[in-house]
Amino acid sequence: MSKRDNLIIENARLIFRNFAGEEDRFNRAGNRNFSVVIEDPDEAQKLIEDGWNLKLLKPRDPDDLPVHYLPVTVNMGGDFPAKLFLVNGRRRPVHLDEDMVSSLDYTELANVDLTISPYDWDVNGKSGRKAYLKDLYATQVENRLERKYNPDYDDSVVIDAKEYFIPRRR
């Protein structure tokens, strides 16, 4: 395998989020993971050539092209735990520990920047590359009421949700 460098993706689109590690028909209990979409076919081809294990998502519409995605494992323990931060209207990003990281499964995200570390393996004559999350910064979409009831919000960081506001008549 070539290129053991970390993979940095800005403004990533995440799919199949399971930061909680919940068991379902595609996941064993305790396995925290997600996938990141690789939009550019040329970039996807380069990653495949470098040994990254990209998968193909078949389109729902026959007129659309298939999309590549990279499954990523989130390791919260061990010697190199992933570092996850949620950016919202507070002045500093909030560090998400093992108990809080599951909130990313359902949070509406405006932007995600992340670093993925490769792990090259070779077992019984088979080899491959597994993607591990190193760090992630996710910007949360917030609404007007969240800002109203928390005076510590910094509006320069906030990305508004699409809202329809009807002020109270007096």
JSON list of C-alpha atoms in Angstrom, two decimals:
[
{"chain": "A", "resi": 1, "resn": "MET", "atom": "CA", "xyz": [0.00, 0.00, 0.00]},
{"chain": "A", "resi": 2, "resn": "SER", "atom": "CA", "xyz": [1.21, 3.49, -0.72]},
{"chain": "A", "resi": 3, "resn": "LYS", "atom": "CA", "xyz": [0.59, 6.83, 0.95]},
{"chain": "A", "resi": 4, "resn": "ARG", "atom": "CA", "xyz": [0.26, 6.25, 4.69]},
{"chain": "A", "resi": 5, "resn": "ASP", "atom": "CA", "xyz": [-0.70, 9.89, 5.19]},
{"chain": "A", "resi": 6, "resn": "ASN", "atom": "CA", "xyz": [-3.80, 10.90, 7.07]},
{"chain": "A", "resi": 7, "resn": "LEU", "atom": "CA", "xyz": [-6.79, 11.87, 4.97]},
{"chain": "A", "resi": 8, "resn": "ILE", "atom": "CA", "xyz": [-8.23, 15.33, 5.75]},
{"chain": "A", "resi": 9, "resn": "ILE", "atom": "CA", "xyz": [-11.72, 16.07, 4.45]},
{"chain": "A", "resi": 10, "resn": "GLU", "atom": "CA", "xyz": [-13.32, 19.47, 4.84]},
{"chain": "A", "resi": 11, "resn": "ASN", "atom": "CA", "xyz": [-17.05, 20.06, 4.47]},
{"chain": "A", "resi": 12, "resn": "ALA", "atom": "CA", "xyz": [-17.64, 16.31, 4.51]},
{"chain": "A", "resi": 13, "resn": "ARG", "atom": "CA", "xyz": [-21.04, 14.71, 4.00]},
{"chain": "A", "resi": 14, "resn": "LEU", "atom": "CA", "xyz": [-21.65, 11.91, 6.50]},
{"chain": "A", "resi": 15, "resn": "ILE", "atom": "CA", "xyz": [-23.99, 9.00, 5.90]},
{"chain": "A", "resi": 16, "resn": "PHE", "atom": "CA", "xyz": [-24.87, 5.87, 7.89]},
{"chain": "A", "resi": 17, "resn": "ARG", "atom": "CA", "xyz": [-24.07, 7.62, 11.19]},
{"chain": "A", "resi": 18, "resn": "ASN", "atom": "CA", "xyz": [-23.80, 5.29, 14.17]},
{"chain": "A", "resi": 19, "resn": "PHE", "atom": "CA", "xyz": [-21.68, 7.15, 16.72]},
{"chain": "A", "resi": 20, "resn": "ALA", "atom": "CA", "xyz": [-23.67, 5.44, 19.50]},
{"chain": "A", "resi": 21, "resn": "GLY", "atom": "CA", "xyz": [-22.56, 2.00, 18.33]},
{"chain": "A", "resi": 22, "resn": "GLU", "atom": "CA", "xyz": [-26.10, 0.67, 18.38]},
{"chain": "A", "resi": 23, "resn": "GLU", "atom": "CA", "xyz": [-26.74, -2.83, 17.12]},
{"chain": "A", "resi": 24, "resn": "ASP", "atom": "CA", "xyz": [-28.74, -3.18, 13.94]},
{"chain": "A", "resi": 25, "resn": "ARG", "atom": "CA", "xyz": [-28.77, -5.52, 10.97]},
{"chain": "A", "resi": 26, "resn": "PHE", "atom": "CA", "xyz": [-25.61, -3.85, 9.55]},
{"chain": "A", "resi": 27, "resn": "ASN", "atom": "CA", "xyz": [-23.72, -3.28, 12.82]},
{"chain": "A", "resi": 28, "resn": "ARG", "atom": "CA", "xyz": [-22.60, -5.24, 15.86]},
{"chain": "A", "resi": 29, "resn": "ALA", "atom": "CA", "xyz": [-23.36, -3.65, 19.24]},
{"chain": "A", "resi": 30, "resn": "GLY", "atom": "CA", "xyz": [-20.59, -1.30, 20.35]},
{"chain": "A", "resi": 31, "resn": "ASN", "atom": "CA", "xyz": [-19.10, -0.65, 16.89]},
{"chain": "A", "resi": 32, "resn": "ARG", "atom": "CA", "xyz": [-19.14, 3.12, 16.44]},
{"chain": "A", "resi": 33, "resn": "ASN", "atom": "CA", "xyz": [-18.87, 4.18, 12.82]},
{"chain": "A", "resi": 34, "resn": "PHE", "atom": "CA", "xyz": [-20.09, 6.31, 9.96]},
{"chain": "A", "resi": 35, "resn": "SER", "atom": "CA", "xyz": [-19.32, 6.74, 6.27]},
{"chain": "A", "resi": 36, "resn": "VAL", "atom": "CA", "xyz": [-18.12, 9.80, 4.41]},
{"chain": "A", "resi": 37, "resn": "VAL", "atom": "CA", "xyz": [-19.21, 10.48, 0.83]},
{"chain": "A", "resi": 38, "resn": "ILE", "atom": "CA", "xyz": [-16.48, 11.10, -1.74]},
{"chain": "A", "resi": 39, "resn": "GLU", "atom": "CA", "xyz": [-18.28, 13.29, -4.28]},
{"chain": "A", "resi": 40, "resn": "ASP", "atom": "CA", "xyz": [-15.54, 13.68, -6.92]},
{"chain": "A", "resi": 41, "resn": "PRO", "atom": "CA", "xyz": [-15.08, 10.48, -9.01]},
{"chain": "A", "resi": 42, "resn": "ASP", "atom": "CA", "xyz": [-11.46, 11.39, -9.81]},
{"chain": "A", "resi": 43, "resn": "GLU", "atom": "CA", "xyz": [-10.65, 11.85, -6.13]},
{"chain": "A", "resi": 44, "resn": "ALA", "atom": "CA", "xyz": [-12.39, 8.55, -5.35]},
{"chain": "A", "resi": 45, "resn": "GLN", "atom": "CA", "xyz": [-10.25, 6.79, -7.96]},
{"chain": "A", "resi": 46, "resn": "LYS", "atom": "CA", "xyz": [-7.05, 8.25, -6.45]},
{"chain": "A", "resi": 47, "resn": "LEU", "atom": "CA", "xyz": [-8.09, 7.05, -2.98]},
{"chain": "A", "resi": 48, "resn": "ILE", "atom": "CA", "xyz": [-8.81, 3.56, -4.31]},
{"chain": "A", "resi": 49, "resn": "GLU", "atom": "CA", "xyz": [-5.39, 3.49, -6.00]},
{"chain": "A", "resi": 50, "resn": "ASP", "atom": "CA", "xyz": [-3.80, 4.54, -2.69]},
{"chain": "A", "resi": 51, "resn": "GLY", "atom": "CA", "xyz": [-5.44, 1.54, -0.99]},
{"chain": "A", "resi": 52, "resn": "TRP", "atom": "CA", "xyz": [-8.45, 3.11, 0.74]},
{"chain": "A", "resi": 53, "resn": "ASN", "atom": "CA", "xyz": [-11.45, 0.77, 0.98]},
{"chain": "A", "resi": 54, "resn": "LEU", "atom": "CA", "xyz": [-14.14, 2.79, -0.81]},
{"chain": "A", "resi": 55, "resn": "LYS", "atom": "CA", "xyz": [-17.60, 1.34, -1.35]},
{"chain": "A", "resi": 56, "resn": "LEU", "atom": "CA", "xyz": [-20.18, 2.18, -4.00]},
{"chain": "A", "resi": 57, "resn": "LEU", "atom": "CA", "xyz": [-23.64, 3.42, -3.12]},
{"chain": "A", "resi": 58, "resn": "LYS", "atom": "CA", "xyz": [-26.07, 2.47, -5.84]},
{"chain": "A", "resi": 59, "resn": "PRO", "atom": "CA", "xyz": [-28.33, 5.34, -6.93]},
{"chain": "A", "resi": 60, "resn": "ARG", "atom": "CA", "xyz": [-32.03, 5.28, -6.18]},
{"chain": "A", "resi": 61, "resn": "ASP", "atom": "CA", "xyz": [-32.78, 7.08, -9.42]},
{"chain": "A", "resi": 62, "resn": "PRO", "atom": "CA", "xyz": [-31.60, 5.25, -12.57]},
{"chain": "A", "resi": 63, "resn": "ASP", "atom": "CA", "xyz": [-30.47, 8.58, -14.09]},
{"chain": "A", "resi": 64, "resn": "ASP", "atom": "CA", "xyz": [-28.07, 9.30, -11.22]},
{"chain": "A", "resi": 65, "resn": "LEU", "atom": "CA", "xyz": [-24.49, 8.05, -10.99]},
{"chain": "A", "resi": 66, "resn": "PRO", "atom": "CA", "xyz": [-23.30, 5.78, -8.19]},
{"chain": "A", "resi": 67, "resn": "VAL", "atom": "CA", "xyz": [-21.51, 7.56, -5.33]},
{"chain": "A", "resi": 68, "resn": "HIS", "atom": "CA", "xyz": [-18.36, 6.40, -3.56]},
{"chain": "A", "resi": 69, "resn": "TYR", "atom": "CA", "xyz": [-18.19, 6.40, 0.23]},
{"chain": "A", "resi": 70, "resn": "LEU", "atom": "CA", "xyz": [-15.57, 5.49, 2.81]},
{"chain": "A", "resi": 71, "resn": "PRO", "atom": "CA", "xyz": [-16.61, 3.54, 5.94]},
{"chain": "A", "resi": 72, "resn": "VAL", "atom": "CA", "xyz": [-14.87, 4.99, 9.02]},
{"chain": "A", "resi": 73, "resn": "THR", "atom": "CA", "xyz": [-14.46, 3.38, 12.43]},
{"chain": "A", "resi": 74, "resn": "VAL", "atom": "CA", "xyz": [-14.72, 5.57, 15.55]},
{"chain": "A", "resi": 75, "resn": "ASN", "atom": "CA", "xyz": [-12.52, 4.28, 18.37]},
{"chain": "A", "resi": 76, "resn": "MET", "atom": "CA", "xyz": [-13.26, 6.05, 21.67]},
{"chain": "A", "resi": 77, "resn": "GLY", "atom": "CA", "xyz": [-10.86, 4.02, 23.82]},
{"chain": "A", "resi": 78, "resn": "GLY", "atom": "CA", "xyz": [-7.40, 2.53, 23.61]},
{"chain": "A", "resi": 79, "resn": "ASP", "atom": "CA", "xyz": [-4.13, 4.32, 22.99]},
{"chain": "A", "resi": 80, "resn": "PHE", "atom": "CA", "xyz": [-5.41, 6.63, 20.24]},
{"chain": "A", "resi": 81, "resn": "PRO", "atom": "CA", "xyz": [-9.04, 7.61, 20.92]},
{"chain": "A", "resi": 82, "resn": "ALA", "atom": "CA", "xyz": [-10.81, 9.81, 18.39]},
{"chain": "A", "resi": 83, "resn": "LYS", "atom": "CA", "xyz": [-11.27, 13.46, 19.35]},
{"chain": "A", "resi": 84, "resn": "LEU", "atom": "CA", "xyz": [-14.69, 14.83, 18.49]},
{"chain": "A", "resi": 85, "resn": "PHE", "atom": "CA", "xyz": [-15.86, 18.42, 18.89]},
{"chain": "A", "resi": 86, "resn": "LEU", "atom": "CA", "xyz": [-19.24, 20.04, 18.37]},
{"chain": "A", "resi": 87, "resn": "VAL", "atom": "CA", "xyz": [-19.15, 23.66, 17.26]},
{"chain": "A", "resi": 88, "resn": "ASN", "atom": "CA", "xyz": [-22.21, 25.70, 18.09]},
{"chain": "A", "resi": 89, "resn": "GLY", "atom": "CA", "xyz": [-22.90, 29.21, 19.32]},
{"chain": "A", "resi": 90, "resn": "ARG", "atom": "CA", "xyz": [-20.64, 28.85, 22.32]},
{"chain": "A", "resi": 91, "resn": "ARG", "atom": "CA", "xyz": [-17.28, 30.53, 22.09]},
{"chain": "A", "resi": 92, "resn": "ARG", "atom": "CA", "xyz": [-15.27, 27.27, 22.04]},
{"chain": "A", "resi": 93, "resn": "PRO", "atom": "CA", "xyz": [-16.00, 23.87, 20.51]},
{"chain": "A", "resi": 94, "resn": "VAL", "atom": "CA", "xyz": [-17.50, 21.37, 22.95]},
{"chain": "A", "resi": 95, "resn": "HIS", "atom": "CA", "xyz": [-15.44, 18.19, 23.35]},
{"chain": "A", "resi": 96, "resn": "LEU", "atom": "CA", "xyz": [-17.68, 15.13, 23.00]},
{"chain": "A", "resi": 97, "resn": "ASP", "atom": "CA", "xyz": [-16.69, 12.29, 25.29]},
{"chain": "A", "resi": 98, "resn": "GLU", "atom": "CA", "xyz": [-17.81, 8.68, 24.99]},
{"chain": "A", "resi": 99, "resn": "ASP", "atom": "CA", "xyz": [-21.15, 9.41, 26.67]},
{"chain": "A", "resi": 100, "resn": "MET", "atom": "CA", "xyz": [-21.91, 12.45, 24.51]},
{"chain": "A", "resi": 101, "resn": "VAL", "atom": "CA", "xyz": [-20.72, 11.33, 21.07]},
{"chain": "A", "resi": 102, "resn": "SER", "atom": "CA", "xyz": [-23.98, 9.55, 20.29]},
{"chain": "A", "resi": 103, "resn": "SER", "atom": "CA", "xyz": [-25.64, 12.98, 19.98]},
{"chain": "A", "resi": 104, "resn": "LEU", "atom": "CA", "xyz": [-24.00, 13.27, 16.53]},
{"chain": "A", "resi": 105, "resn": "ASP", "atom": "CA", "xyz": [-26.33, 10.54, 15.24]},
{"chain": "A", "resi": 106, "resn": "TYR", "atom": "CA", "xyz": [-29.32, 12.91, 15.28]},
{"chain": "A", "resi": 107, "resn": "THR", "atom": "CA", "xyz": [-27.84, 16.42, 15.29]},
{"chain": "A", "resi": 108, "resn": "GLU", "atom": "CA", "xyz": [-28.44, 18.48, 12.17]},
{"chain": "A", "resi": 109, "resn": "LEU", "atom": "CA", "xyz": [-24.96, 19.36, 10.94]},
{"chain": "A", "resi": 110, "resn": "ALA", "atom": "CA", "xyz": [-24.06, 22.32, 8.74]},
{"chain": "A", "resi": 111, "resn": "ASN", "atom": "CA", "xyz": [-20.40, 21.45, 8.25]},
{"chain": "A", "resi": 112, "resn": "VAL", "atom": "CA", "xyz": [-18.05, 18.62, 9.18]},
{"chain": "A", "resi": 113, "resn": "ASP", "atom": "CA", "xyz": [-14.24, 18.70, 8.95]},
{"chain": "A", "resi": 114, "resn": "LEU", "atom": "CA", "xyz": [-12.37, 15.53, 9.85]},
{"chain": "A", "resi": 115, "resn": "THR", "atom": "CA", "xyz": [-9.08, 13.67, 9.78]},
{"chain": "A", "resi": 116, "resn": "ILE", "atom": "CA", "xyz": [-8.97, 9.95, 9.04]},
{"chain": "A", "resi": 117, "resn": "SER", "atom": "CA", "xyz": [-5.98, 7.74, 9.85]},
{"chain": "A", "resi": 118, "resn": "PRO", "atom": "CA", "xyz": [-5.22, 4.68, 7.74]},
{"chain": "A", "resi": 119, "resn": "TYR", "atom": "CA", "xyz": [-4.42, 1.33, 9.30]},
{"chain": "A", "resi": 120, "resn": "ASP", "atom": "CA", "xyz": [-2.87, -1.14, 6.87]},
{"chain": "A", "resi": 121, "resn": "TRP", "atom": "CA", "xyz": [-3.42, -4.76, 7.84]},
{"chain": "A", "resi": 122, "resn": "ASP", "atom": "CA", "xyz": [-2.14, -8.09, 6.57]},
{"chain": "A", "resi": 123, "resn": "VAL", "atom": "CA", "xyz": [-3.66, -11.29, 7.99]},
{"chain": "A", "resi": 124, "resn": "ASN", "atom": "CA", "xyz": [-3.43, -14.81, 6.58]},
{"chain": "A", "resi": 125, "resn": "GLY", "atom": "CA", "xyz": [-2.33, -13.58, 3.17]},
{"chain": "A", "resi": 126, "resn": "LYS", "atom": "CA", "xyz": [-5.10, -11.00, 2.89]},
{"chain": "A", "resi": 127, "resn": "SER", "atom": "CA", "xyz": [-4.45, -7.28, 3.24]},
{"chain": "A", "resi": 128, "resn": "GLY", "atom": "CA", "xyz": [-6.34, -4.03, 3.24]},
{"chain": "A", "resi": 129, "resn": "ARG", "atom": "CA", "xyz": [-6.65, -0.58, 4.70]},
{"chain": "A", "resi": 130, "resn": "LYS", "atom": "CA", "xyz": [-9.09, 0.36, 7.45]},
{"chain": "A", "resi": 131, "resn": "ALA", "atom": "CA", "xyz": [-10.10, 3.97, 8.08]},
{"chain": "A", "resi": 132, "resn": "TYR", "atom": "CA", "xyz": [-10.10, 5.25, 11.67]},
{"chain": "A", "resi": 133, "resn": "LEU", "atom": "CA", "xyz": [-11.38, 8.64, 12.76]},
{"chain": "A", "resi": 134, "resn": "LYS", "atom": "CA", "xyz": [-8.60, 10.76, 14.26]},
{"chain": "A", "resi": 135, "resn": "ASP", "atom": "CA", "xyz": [-10.52, 13.98, 14.86]},
{"chain": "A", "resi": 136, "resn": "LEU", "atom": "CA", "xyz": [-13.79, 15.58, 13.85]},
{"chain": "A", "resi": 137, "resn": "TYR", "atom": "CA", "xyz": [-15.18, 19.11, 14.12]},
{"chain": "A", "resi": 138, "resn": "ALA", "atom": "CA", "xyz": [-18.91, 19.33, 13.42]},
{"chain": "A", "resi": 139, "resn": "THR", "atom": "CA", "xyz": [-20.83, 22.61, 13.21]},
{"chain": "A", "resi": 140, "resn": "GLN", "atom": "CA", "xyz": [-24.36, 22.26, 14.50]},
{"chain": "A", "resi": 141, "resn": "VAL", "atom": "CA", "xyz": [-27.31, 23.96, 12.86]},
{"chain": "A", "resi": 142, "resn": "GLU", "atom": "CA", "xyz": [-29.03, 25.96, 15.57]},
{"chain": "A", "resi": 143, "resn": "ASN", "atom": "CA", "xyz": [-32.23, 27.90, 15.81]},
{"chain": "A", "resi": 144, "resn": "ARG", "atom": "CA", "xyz": [-33.33, 31.23, 17.18]},
{"chain": "A", "resi": 145, "resn": "LEU", "atom": "CA", "xyz": [-34.73, 29.82, 20.44]},
{"chain": "A", "resi": 146, "resn": "GLU", "atom": "CA", "xyz": [-31.45, 28.14, 21.33]},
{"chain": "A", "resi": 147, "resn": "ARG", "atom": "CA", "xyz": [-29.73, 31.51, 21.07]},
{"chain": "A", "resi": 148, "resn": "LYS", "atom": "CA", "xyz": [-32.50, 33.33, 22.91]},
{"chain": "A", "resi": 149, "resn": "TYR", "atom": "CA", "xyz": [-32.26, 31.16, 26.00]},
{"chain": "A", "resi": 150, "resn": "ASN", "atom": "CA", "xyz": [-28.48, 30.91, 26.20]},
{"chain": "A", "resi": 151, "resn": "PRO", "atom": "CA", "xyz": [-26.77, 34.29, 26.68]},
{"chain": "A", "resi": 152, "resn": "ASP", "atom": "CA", "xyz": [-23.30, 32.78, 26.03]},
{"chain": "A", "resi": 153, "resn": "TYR", "atom": "CA", "xyz": [-23.97, 32.26, 22.34]},
{"chain": "A", "resi": 154, "resn": "ASP", "atom": "CA", "xyz": [-21.66, 33.90, 19.85]},
{"chain": "A", "resi": 155, "resn": "ASP", "atom": "CA", "xyz": [-23.75, 34.67, 16.75]},
{"chain": "A", "resi": 156, "resn": "SER", "atom": "CA", "xyz": [-20.67, 34.80, 14.52]},
{"chain": "A", "resi": 157, "resn": "VAL", "atom": "CA", "xyz": [-20.32, 31.01, 14.80]},
{"chain": "A", "resi": 158, "resn": "VAL", "atom": "CA", "xyz": [-23.97, 30.05, 14.44]},
{"chain": "A", "resi": 159, "resn": "ILE", "atom": "CA", "xyz": [-25.44, 28.70, 11.23]},
{"chain": "A", "resi": 160, "resn": "ASP", "atom": "CA", "xyz": [-29.20, 29.18, 11.30]},
{"chain": "A", "resi": 161, "resn": "ALA", "atom": "CA", "xyz": [-31.70, 26.51, 10.55]},
{"chain": "A", "resi": 162, "resn": "LYS", "atom": "CA", "xyz": [-34.30, 27.46, 7.96]},
{"chain": "A", "resi": 163, "resn": "GLU", "atom": "CA", "xyz": [-36.95, 29.09, 10.12]},
{"chain": "A", "resi": 164, "resn": "TYR", "atom": "CA", "xyz": [-40.21, 30.93, 9.81]},
{"chain": "A", "resi": 165, "resn": "PHE", "atom": "CA", "xyz": [-40.47, 33.41, 12.66]},
{"chain": "A", "resi": 166, "resn": "ILE", "atom": "CA", "xyz": [-43.78, 34.94, 13.65]},
{"chain": "A", "resi": 167, "resn": "PRO", "atom": "CA", "xyz": [-43.27, 37.61, 16.32]},
{"chain": "A", "resi": 168, "resn": "ARG", "atom": "CA", "xyz": [-45.83, 37.86, 19.11]},
{"chain": "A", "resi": 169, "resn": "ARG", "atom": "CA", "xyz": [-48.37, 40.62, 18.70]},
{"chain": "A", "resi": 170, "resn": "ARG", "atom": "CA", "xyz": [-48.67, 43.12, 21.50]}
]
